[in-house]
XYZ file of C-alpha atoms in Angstrom:
406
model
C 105.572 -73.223 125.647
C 103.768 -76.795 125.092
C 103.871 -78.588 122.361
C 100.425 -79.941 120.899
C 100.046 -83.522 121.989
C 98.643 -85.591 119.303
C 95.803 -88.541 119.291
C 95.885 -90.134 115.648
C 95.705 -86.727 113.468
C 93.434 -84.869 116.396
C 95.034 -82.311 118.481
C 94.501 -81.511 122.131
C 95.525 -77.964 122.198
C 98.008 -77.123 124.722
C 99.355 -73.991 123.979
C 98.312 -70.251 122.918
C 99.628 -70.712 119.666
C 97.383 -73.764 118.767
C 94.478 -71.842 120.250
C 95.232 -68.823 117.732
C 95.356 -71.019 114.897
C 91.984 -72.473 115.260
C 90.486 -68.941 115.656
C 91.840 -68.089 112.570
C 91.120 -71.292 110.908
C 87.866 -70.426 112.153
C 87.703 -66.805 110.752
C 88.673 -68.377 107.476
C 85.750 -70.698 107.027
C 83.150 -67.950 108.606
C 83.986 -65.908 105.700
C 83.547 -68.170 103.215
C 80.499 -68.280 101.440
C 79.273 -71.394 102.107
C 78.573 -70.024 105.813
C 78.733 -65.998 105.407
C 75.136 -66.026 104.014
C 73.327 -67.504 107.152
C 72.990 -66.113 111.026
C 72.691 -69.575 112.139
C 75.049 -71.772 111.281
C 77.900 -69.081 111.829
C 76.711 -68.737 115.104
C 76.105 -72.692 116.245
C 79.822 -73.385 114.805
C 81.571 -70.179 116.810
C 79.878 -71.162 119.665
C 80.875 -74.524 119.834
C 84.474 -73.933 118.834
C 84.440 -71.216 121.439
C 83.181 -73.259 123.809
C 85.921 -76.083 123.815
C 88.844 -73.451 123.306
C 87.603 -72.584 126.571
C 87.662 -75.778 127.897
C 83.668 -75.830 128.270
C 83.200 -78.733 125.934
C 81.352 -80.510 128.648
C 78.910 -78.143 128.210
C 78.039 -78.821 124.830
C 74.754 -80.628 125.343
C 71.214 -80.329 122.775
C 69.588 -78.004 125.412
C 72.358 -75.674 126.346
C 72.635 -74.976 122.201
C 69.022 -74.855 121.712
C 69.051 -71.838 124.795
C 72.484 -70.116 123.910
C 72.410 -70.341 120.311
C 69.245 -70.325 119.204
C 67.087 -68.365 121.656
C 64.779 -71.109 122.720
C 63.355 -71.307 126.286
C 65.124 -72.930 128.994
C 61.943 -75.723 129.130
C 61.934 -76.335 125.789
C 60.769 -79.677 123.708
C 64.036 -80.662 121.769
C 61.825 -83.763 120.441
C 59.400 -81.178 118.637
C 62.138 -78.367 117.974
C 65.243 -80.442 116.569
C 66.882 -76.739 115.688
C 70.543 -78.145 117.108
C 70.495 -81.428 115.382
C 69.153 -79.933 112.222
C 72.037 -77.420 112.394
C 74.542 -79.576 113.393
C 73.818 -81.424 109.625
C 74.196 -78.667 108.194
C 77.344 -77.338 109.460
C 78.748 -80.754 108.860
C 77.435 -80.513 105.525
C 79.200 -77.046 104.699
C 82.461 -77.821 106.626
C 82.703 -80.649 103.839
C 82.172 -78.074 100.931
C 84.504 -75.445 102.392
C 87.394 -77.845 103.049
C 86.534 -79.981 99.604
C 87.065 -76.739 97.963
C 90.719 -75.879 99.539
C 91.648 -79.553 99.917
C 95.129 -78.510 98.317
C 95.763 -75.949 101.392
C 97.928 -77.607 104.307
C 97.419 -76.012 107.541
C 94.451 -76.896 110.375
C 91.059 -78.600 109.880
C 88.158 -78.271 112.111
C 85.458 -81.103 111.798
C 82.521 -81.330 113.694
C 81.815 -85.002 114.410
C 78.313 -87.136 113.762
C 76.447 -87.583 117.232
C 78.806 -85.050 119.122
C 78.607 -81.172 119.235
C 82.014 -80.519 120.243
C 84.865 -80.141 117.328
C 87.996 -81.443 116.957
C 90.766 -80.335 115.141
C 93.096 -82.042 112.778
C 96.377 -81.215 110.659
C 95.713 -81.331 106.588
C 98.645 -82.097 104.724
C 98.032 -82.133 100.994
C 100.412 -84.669 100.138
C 100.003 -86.895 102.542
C 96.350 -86.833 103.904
C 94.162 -88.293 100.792
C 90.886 -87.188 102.614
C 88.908 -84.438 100.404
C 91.900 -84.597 98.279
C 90.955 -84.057 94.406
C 93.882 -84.164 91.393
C 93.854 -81.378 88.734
C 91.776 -81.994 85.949
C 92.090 -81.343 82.597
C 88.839 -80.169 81.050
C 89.968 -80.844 77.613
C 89.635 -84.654 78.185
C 86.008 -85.648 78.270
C 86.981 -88.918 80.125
C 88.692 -86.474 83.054
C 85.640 -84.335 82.632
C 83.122 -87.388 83.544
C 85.080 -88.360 86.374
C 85.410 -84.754 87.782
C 81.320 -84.967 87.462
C 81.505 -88.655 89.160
C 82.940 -87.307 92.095
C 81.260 -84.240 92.610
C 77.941 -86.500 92.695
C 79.774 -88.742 95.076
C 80.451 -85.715 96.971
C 76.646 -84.575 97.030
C 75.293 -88.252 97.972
C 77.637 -88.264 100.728
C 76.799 -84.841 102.046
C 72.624 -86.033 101.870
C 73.604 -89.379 103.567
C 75.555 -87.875 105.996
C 72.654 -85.613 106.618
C 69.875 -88.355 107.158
C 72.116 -90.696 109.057
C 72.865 -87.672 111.433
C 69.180 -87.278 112.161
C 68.349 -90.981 112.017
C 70.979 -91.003 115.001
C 70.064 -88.472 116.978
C 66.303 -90.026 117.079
C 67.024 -93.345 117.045
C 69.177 -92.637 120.486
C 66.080 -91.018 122.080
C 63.793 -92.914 124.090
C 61.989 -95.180 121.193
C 58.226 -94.007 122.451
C 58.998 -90.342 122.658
C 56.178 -87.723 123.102
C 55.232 -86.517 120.138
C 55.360 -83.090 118.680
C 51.627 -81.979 118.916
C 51.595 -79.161 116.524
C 52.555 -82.051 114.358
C 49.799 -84.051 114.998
C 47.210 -81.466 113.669
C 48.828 -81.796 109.764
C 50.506 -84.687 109.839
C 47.223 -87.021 111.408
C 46.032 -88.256 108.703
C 48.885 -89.560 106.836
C 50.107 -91.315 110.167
C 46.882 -92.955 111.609
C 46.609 -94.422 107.617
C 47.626 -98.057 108.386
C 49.889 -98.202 105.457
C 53.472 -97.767 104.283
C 54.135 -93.693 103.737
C 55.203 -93.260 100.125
C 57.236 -90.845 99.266
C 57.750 -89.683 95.597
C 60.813 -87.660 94.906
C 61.062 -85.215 91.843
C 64.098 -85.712 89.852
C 66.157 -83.441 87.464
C 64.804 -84.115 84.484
C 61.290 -86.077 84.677
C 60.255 -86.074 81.139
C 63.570 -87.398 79.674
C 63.771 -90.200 82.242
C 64.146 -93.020 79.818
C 66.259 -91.626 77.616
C 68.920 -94.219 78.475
C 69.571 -97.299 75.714
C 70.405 -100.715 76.840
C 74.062 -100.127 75.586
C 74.372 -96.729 77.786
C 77.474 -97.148 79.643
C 77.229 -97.502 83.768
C 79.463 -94.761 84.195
C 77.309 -92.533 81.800
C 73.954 -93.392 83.656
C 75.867 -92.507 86.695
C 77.177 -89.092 85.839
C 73.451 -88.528 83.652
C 71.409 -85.988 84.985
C 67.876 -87.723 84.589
C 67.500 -89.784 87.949
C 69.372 -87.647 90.518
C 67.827 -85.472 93.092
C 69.087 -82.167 94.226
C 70.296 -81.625 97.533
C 67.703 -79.720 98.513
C 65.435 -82.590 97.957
C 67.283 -84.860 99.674
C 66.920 -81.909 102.613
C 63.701 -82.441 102.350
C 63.284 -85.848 102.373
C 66.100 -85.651 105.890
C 63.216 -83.121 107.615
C 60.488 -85.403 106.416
C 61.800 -88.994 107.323
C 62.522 -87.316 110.774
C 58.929 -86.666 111.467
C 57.822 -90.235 110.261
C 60.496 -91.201 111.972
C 59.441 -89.723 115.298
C 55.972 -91.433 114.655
C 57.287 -95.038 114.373
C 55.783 -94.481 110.590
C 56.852 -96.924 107.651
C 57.940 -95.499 104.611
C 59.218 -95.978 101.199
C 60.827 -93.430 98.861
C 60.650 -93.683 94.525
C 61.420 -91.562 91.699
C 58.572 -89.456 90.514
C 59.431 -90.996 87.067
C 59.078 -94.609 88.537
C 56.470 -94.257 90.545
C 52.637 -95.677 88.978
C 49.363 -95.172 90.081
C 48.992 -98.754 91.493
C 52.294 -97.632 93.956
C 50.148 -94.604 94.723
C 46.726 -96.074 95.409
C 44.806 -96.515 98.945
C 47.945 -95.919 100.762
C 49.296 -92.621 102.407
C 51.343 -90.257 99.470
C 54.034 -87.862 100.025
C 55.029 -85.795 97.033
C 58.080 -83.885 96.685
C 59.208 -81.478 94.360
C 56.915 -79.964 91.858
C 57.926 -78.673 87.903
C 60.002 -81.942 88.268
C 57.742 -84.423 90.051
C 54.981 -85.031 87.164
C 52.769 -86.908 90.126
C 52.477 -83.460 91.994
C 51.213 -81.657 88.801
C 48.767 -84.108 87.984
C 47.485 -84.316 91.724
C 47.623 -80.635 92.242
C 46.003 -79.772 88.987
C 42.040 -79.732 90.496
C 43.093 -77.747 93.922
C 42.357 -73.873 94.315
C 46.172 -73.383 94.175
C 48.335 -75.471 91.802
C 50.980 -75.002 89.494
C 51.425 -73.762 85.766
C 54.959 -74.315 83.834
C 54.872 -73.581 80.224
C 58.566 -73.992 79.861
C 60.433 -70.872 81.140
C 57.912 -69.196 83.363
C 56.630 -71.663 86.864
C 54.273 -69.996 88.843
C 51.617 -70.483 91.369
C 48.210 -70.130 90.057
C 44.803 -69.466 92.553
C 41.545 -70.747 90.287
C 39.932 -67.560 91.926
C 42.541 -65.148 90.528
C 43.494 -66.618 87.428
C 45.012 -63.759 85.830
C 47.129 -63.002 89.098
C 51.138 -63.759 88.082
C 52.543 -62.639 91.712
C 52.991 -65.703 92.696
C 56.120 -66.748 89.760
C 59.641 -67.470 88.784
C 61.211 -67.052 85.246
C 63.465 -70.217 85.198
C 64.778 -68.504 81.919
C 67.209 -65.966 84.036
C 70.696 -67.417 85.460
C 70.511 -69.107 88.384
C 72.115 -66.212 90.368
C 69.902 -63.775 90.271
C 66.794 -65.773 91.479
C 65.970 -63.953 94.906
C 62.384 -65.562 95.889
C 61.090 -68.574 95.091
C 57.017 -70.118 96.059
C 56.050 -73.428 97.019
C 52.414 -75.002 97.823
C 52.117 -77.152 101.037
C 48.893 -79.515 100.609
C 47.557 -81.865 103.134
C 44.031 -83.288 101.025
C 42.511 -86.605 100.500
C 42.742 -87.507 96.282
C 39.695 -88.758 94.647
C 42.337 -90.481 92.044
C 44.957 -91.991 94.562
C 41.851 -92.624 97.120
C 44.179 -91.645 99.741
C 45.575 -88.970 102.010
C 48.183 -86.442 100.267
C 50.676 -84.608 101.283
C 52.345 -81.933 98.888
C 55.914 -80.483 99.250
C 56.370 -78.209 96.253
C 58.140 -75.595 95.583
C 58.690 -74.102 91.586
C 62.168 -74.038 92.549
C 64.536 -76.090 95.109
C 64.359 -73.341 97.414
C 60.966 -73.497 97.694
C 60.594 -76.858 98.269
C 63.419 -76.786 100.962
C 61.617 -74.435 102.526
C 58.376 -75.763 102.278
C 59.961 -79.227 104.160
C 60.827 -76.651 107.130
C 57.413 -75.028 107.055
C 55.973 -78.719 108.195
C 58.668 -79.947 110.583
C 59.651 -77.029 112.293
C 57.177 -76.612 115.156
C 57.561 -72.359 114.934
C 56.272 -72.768 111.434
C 53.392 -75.223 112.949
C 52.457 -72.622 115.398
C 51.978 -70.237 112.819
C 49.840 -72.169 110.198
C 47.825 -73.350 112.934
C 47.335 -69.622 114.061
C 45.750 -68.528 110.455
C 44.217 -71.731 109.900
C 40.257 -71.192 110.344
C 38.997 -73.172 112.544
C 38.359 -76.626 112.137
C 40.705 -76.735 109.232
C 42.187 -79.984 111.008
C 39.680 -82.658 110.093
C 39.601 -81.062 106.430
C 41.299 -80.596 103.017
C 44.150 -77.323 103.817
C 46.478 -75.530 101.139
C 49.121 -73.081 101.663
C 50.774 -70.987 99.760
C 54.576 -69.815 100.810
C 57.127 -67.688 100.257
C 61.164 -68.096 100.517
C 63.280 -65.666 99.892
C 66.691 -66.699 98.183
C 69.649 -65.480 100.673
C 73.175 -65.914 100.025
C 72.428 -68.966 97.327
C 70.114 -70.618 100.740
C 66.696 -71.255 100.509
C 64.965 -68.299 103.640
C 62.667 -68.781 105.928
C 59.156 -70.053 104.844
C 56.632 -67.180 104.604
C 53.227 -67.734 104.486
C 51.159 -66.152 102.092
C 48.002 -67.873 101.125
C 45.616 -70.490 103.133
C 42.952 -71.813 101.838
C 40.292 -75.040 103.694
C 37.832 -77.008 102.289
């Protein structure tokens, strides 16, 4: 039998054996929960480890994985439907959690590289490979406690960096006047003919305590604070929304919902994120058929027509856990206050507002807004309503609900 030659820490399997421990490896981490709750990012990282035990890594191209994985046509536009990059993130994303998580476990590692679709496979020894390695920590010491926190945000602003640079990447390789997506173009228009810079205003965890920092709060403390971090599913968001601007050749800048004014906001294309935790969506949304009512504990969706009508509603007084659906409100209007084109990403929750972000980049979830759209809805104010349900702790698809054009 062969022995595994070795590159740095990568192998280049040579042998049976070494094939049979990356199956297993790879058994391991498909029943873990950061992956056993989806259908598609199981299936993209089988098929790709699959495909190079085989010795078919050649093969793994944006098209083929588009057609095999995902079910997509054999002519299809991977500049409108960016399903493989998009996954690609986010199995990058999880491999870091699941191997973060058993960083003290020696044995094999399978990473999936940025701007390549074909794994490769390393060694992990704990006591000698520092990589994802974390020391015990004793939660009885509040300075150990803050710098458990510190990393674990280090470890979430990695994972959304990782995320945009991975898409930045993959576009920025493509031809730099690519055709555009035109199911886009229908919702998107108006923000990217506007000659100015795109802002976008991010919600962040706690909006109304924003200040609440003193001149002699420590750095580390305003660090490991929760009042200007986003989630990740924000920062998800933002990935699927800089991609489109991106595509366009559109300008953009991103601020805190918290320290963003109205002078940032006026005569200039807006793009508002979040909702019970972006104060500028409530305000804006506040005079549209659909907006959004928080008195504390219950968010919901509210239609002016229906006002007594609570379908539409999460209790954000019930653990975390057992939150199975979640609503958002996608907006495209111009604002009589801002005197400029809007843009709304909002979901009560973070699910919803992940999910929301997919209903406007994902050209499937174009096709069917555009479907129960009335007509002419393009060259006027639109509002939809959506549905996500919560699966395995993972925002679901969008589903939409509720349209309404004016």
């Amino acid at each position: 039998m062969l022995e595994a030659a070795h590159i740095g820490a990568s192998w280049i399997l040579t042998s049976t054996a070494e094939r049979e421990q990356v199956e297993q490896e790879l058994e391991a981490i498909l029943a873990n929960h950061h992956f056993r709750g989806s259908k598609r990012y199981p299936a993209f990282l089988k098929y790709v480890v699959d495909a190079t035990l085989a010795g078919r890594a050649g093969d793994l191209k944006e098209r083929t994985l588009g057609i095999e994985v995902f079910g997509r046509a054999p002519d299809y536009d991977t500049s409108a439907d960016p399903v493989v990059r998009f996954s690609a993130s986010e199995v990058r994303k999880r491999l870091a959690q699941y191997y973060h998580e058993h960083a003290d476990r020696p044995g094999l590692r399978i990473e999936l590289p940025l701007g390549s679709y074909v794994p490769q496979f390393f060694e992990r020894n704990p006591d000698s490979t520092p990589e994802g390695k974390f020391a015990a920590v004793d939660y009885a010491h509040p300075g150990r406690r803050r710098a458990h926190r510190m990393r674990w945000i280090v470890f979430a602003s990695v994972a959304a960096l990782l995320l945009l640079g991975g898409i930045y990447a993959a576009y920025s390789r493509r031809d730099p006047h690519p055709a555009k997506p035109l199911q886009a173009d229908a919702l998107w228009e108006p923000l990217l003919q506007d000659p100015g810079q795109v802002m976008i205003v991010l919600g962040t965890s706690h909006p109304g305590r924003a200040s609440i920092e003193s001149s002699r709060t420590s750095f580390i403390d305003y660090m490991t604070g929760p009042y200007h971090h986003v989630s990740v599913a924000t920062a998800v968001a933002l990935a699927h929304l800089a991609a489109v601007l991106r595509l366009h050749g559109s300008l953009y800048e991103v601020k805190e919902g918290s320290e963003t004014s109205l002078t940032d906001l006026h005569a200039r294309p807006v793009i508002l994120i979040g909702a019970t935790n972006n104060a500028w969506t409530m305000r804006l949304v506040n005079s549209l058929r659909f907006h959004f009512v928080f008195d504390g504990r219950i968010a919901r969706i509210e239609d002016a027509r229906n006002p007594g009508d609570a379908a539409w509603a999460v209790d954000f007084g019930r653990p975390f856990h057992s939150v199975y659906t979640d609503y958002a409100i996608v907006a495209r209007f111009r604002d009589p206050v801002t005197e400029g084109p809007v843009m709304v990403i909002a979901g009560l929750g973070s699910y919803g507002t992940q999910a929301a972000s997919e209903f406007v980049t994902s050209p499937l979830y174009l096709k069917q807004m555009m479907s129960a759209a009335p007509a002419g809805w393009q060259n006027r104010n639109v509002e939809f309503v959506l549905r996500s349900d919560v699966i395995g702790g993972k925002a679901g698809p969008p589903q939409l609900v509720a349209t309404a054009v004016w």
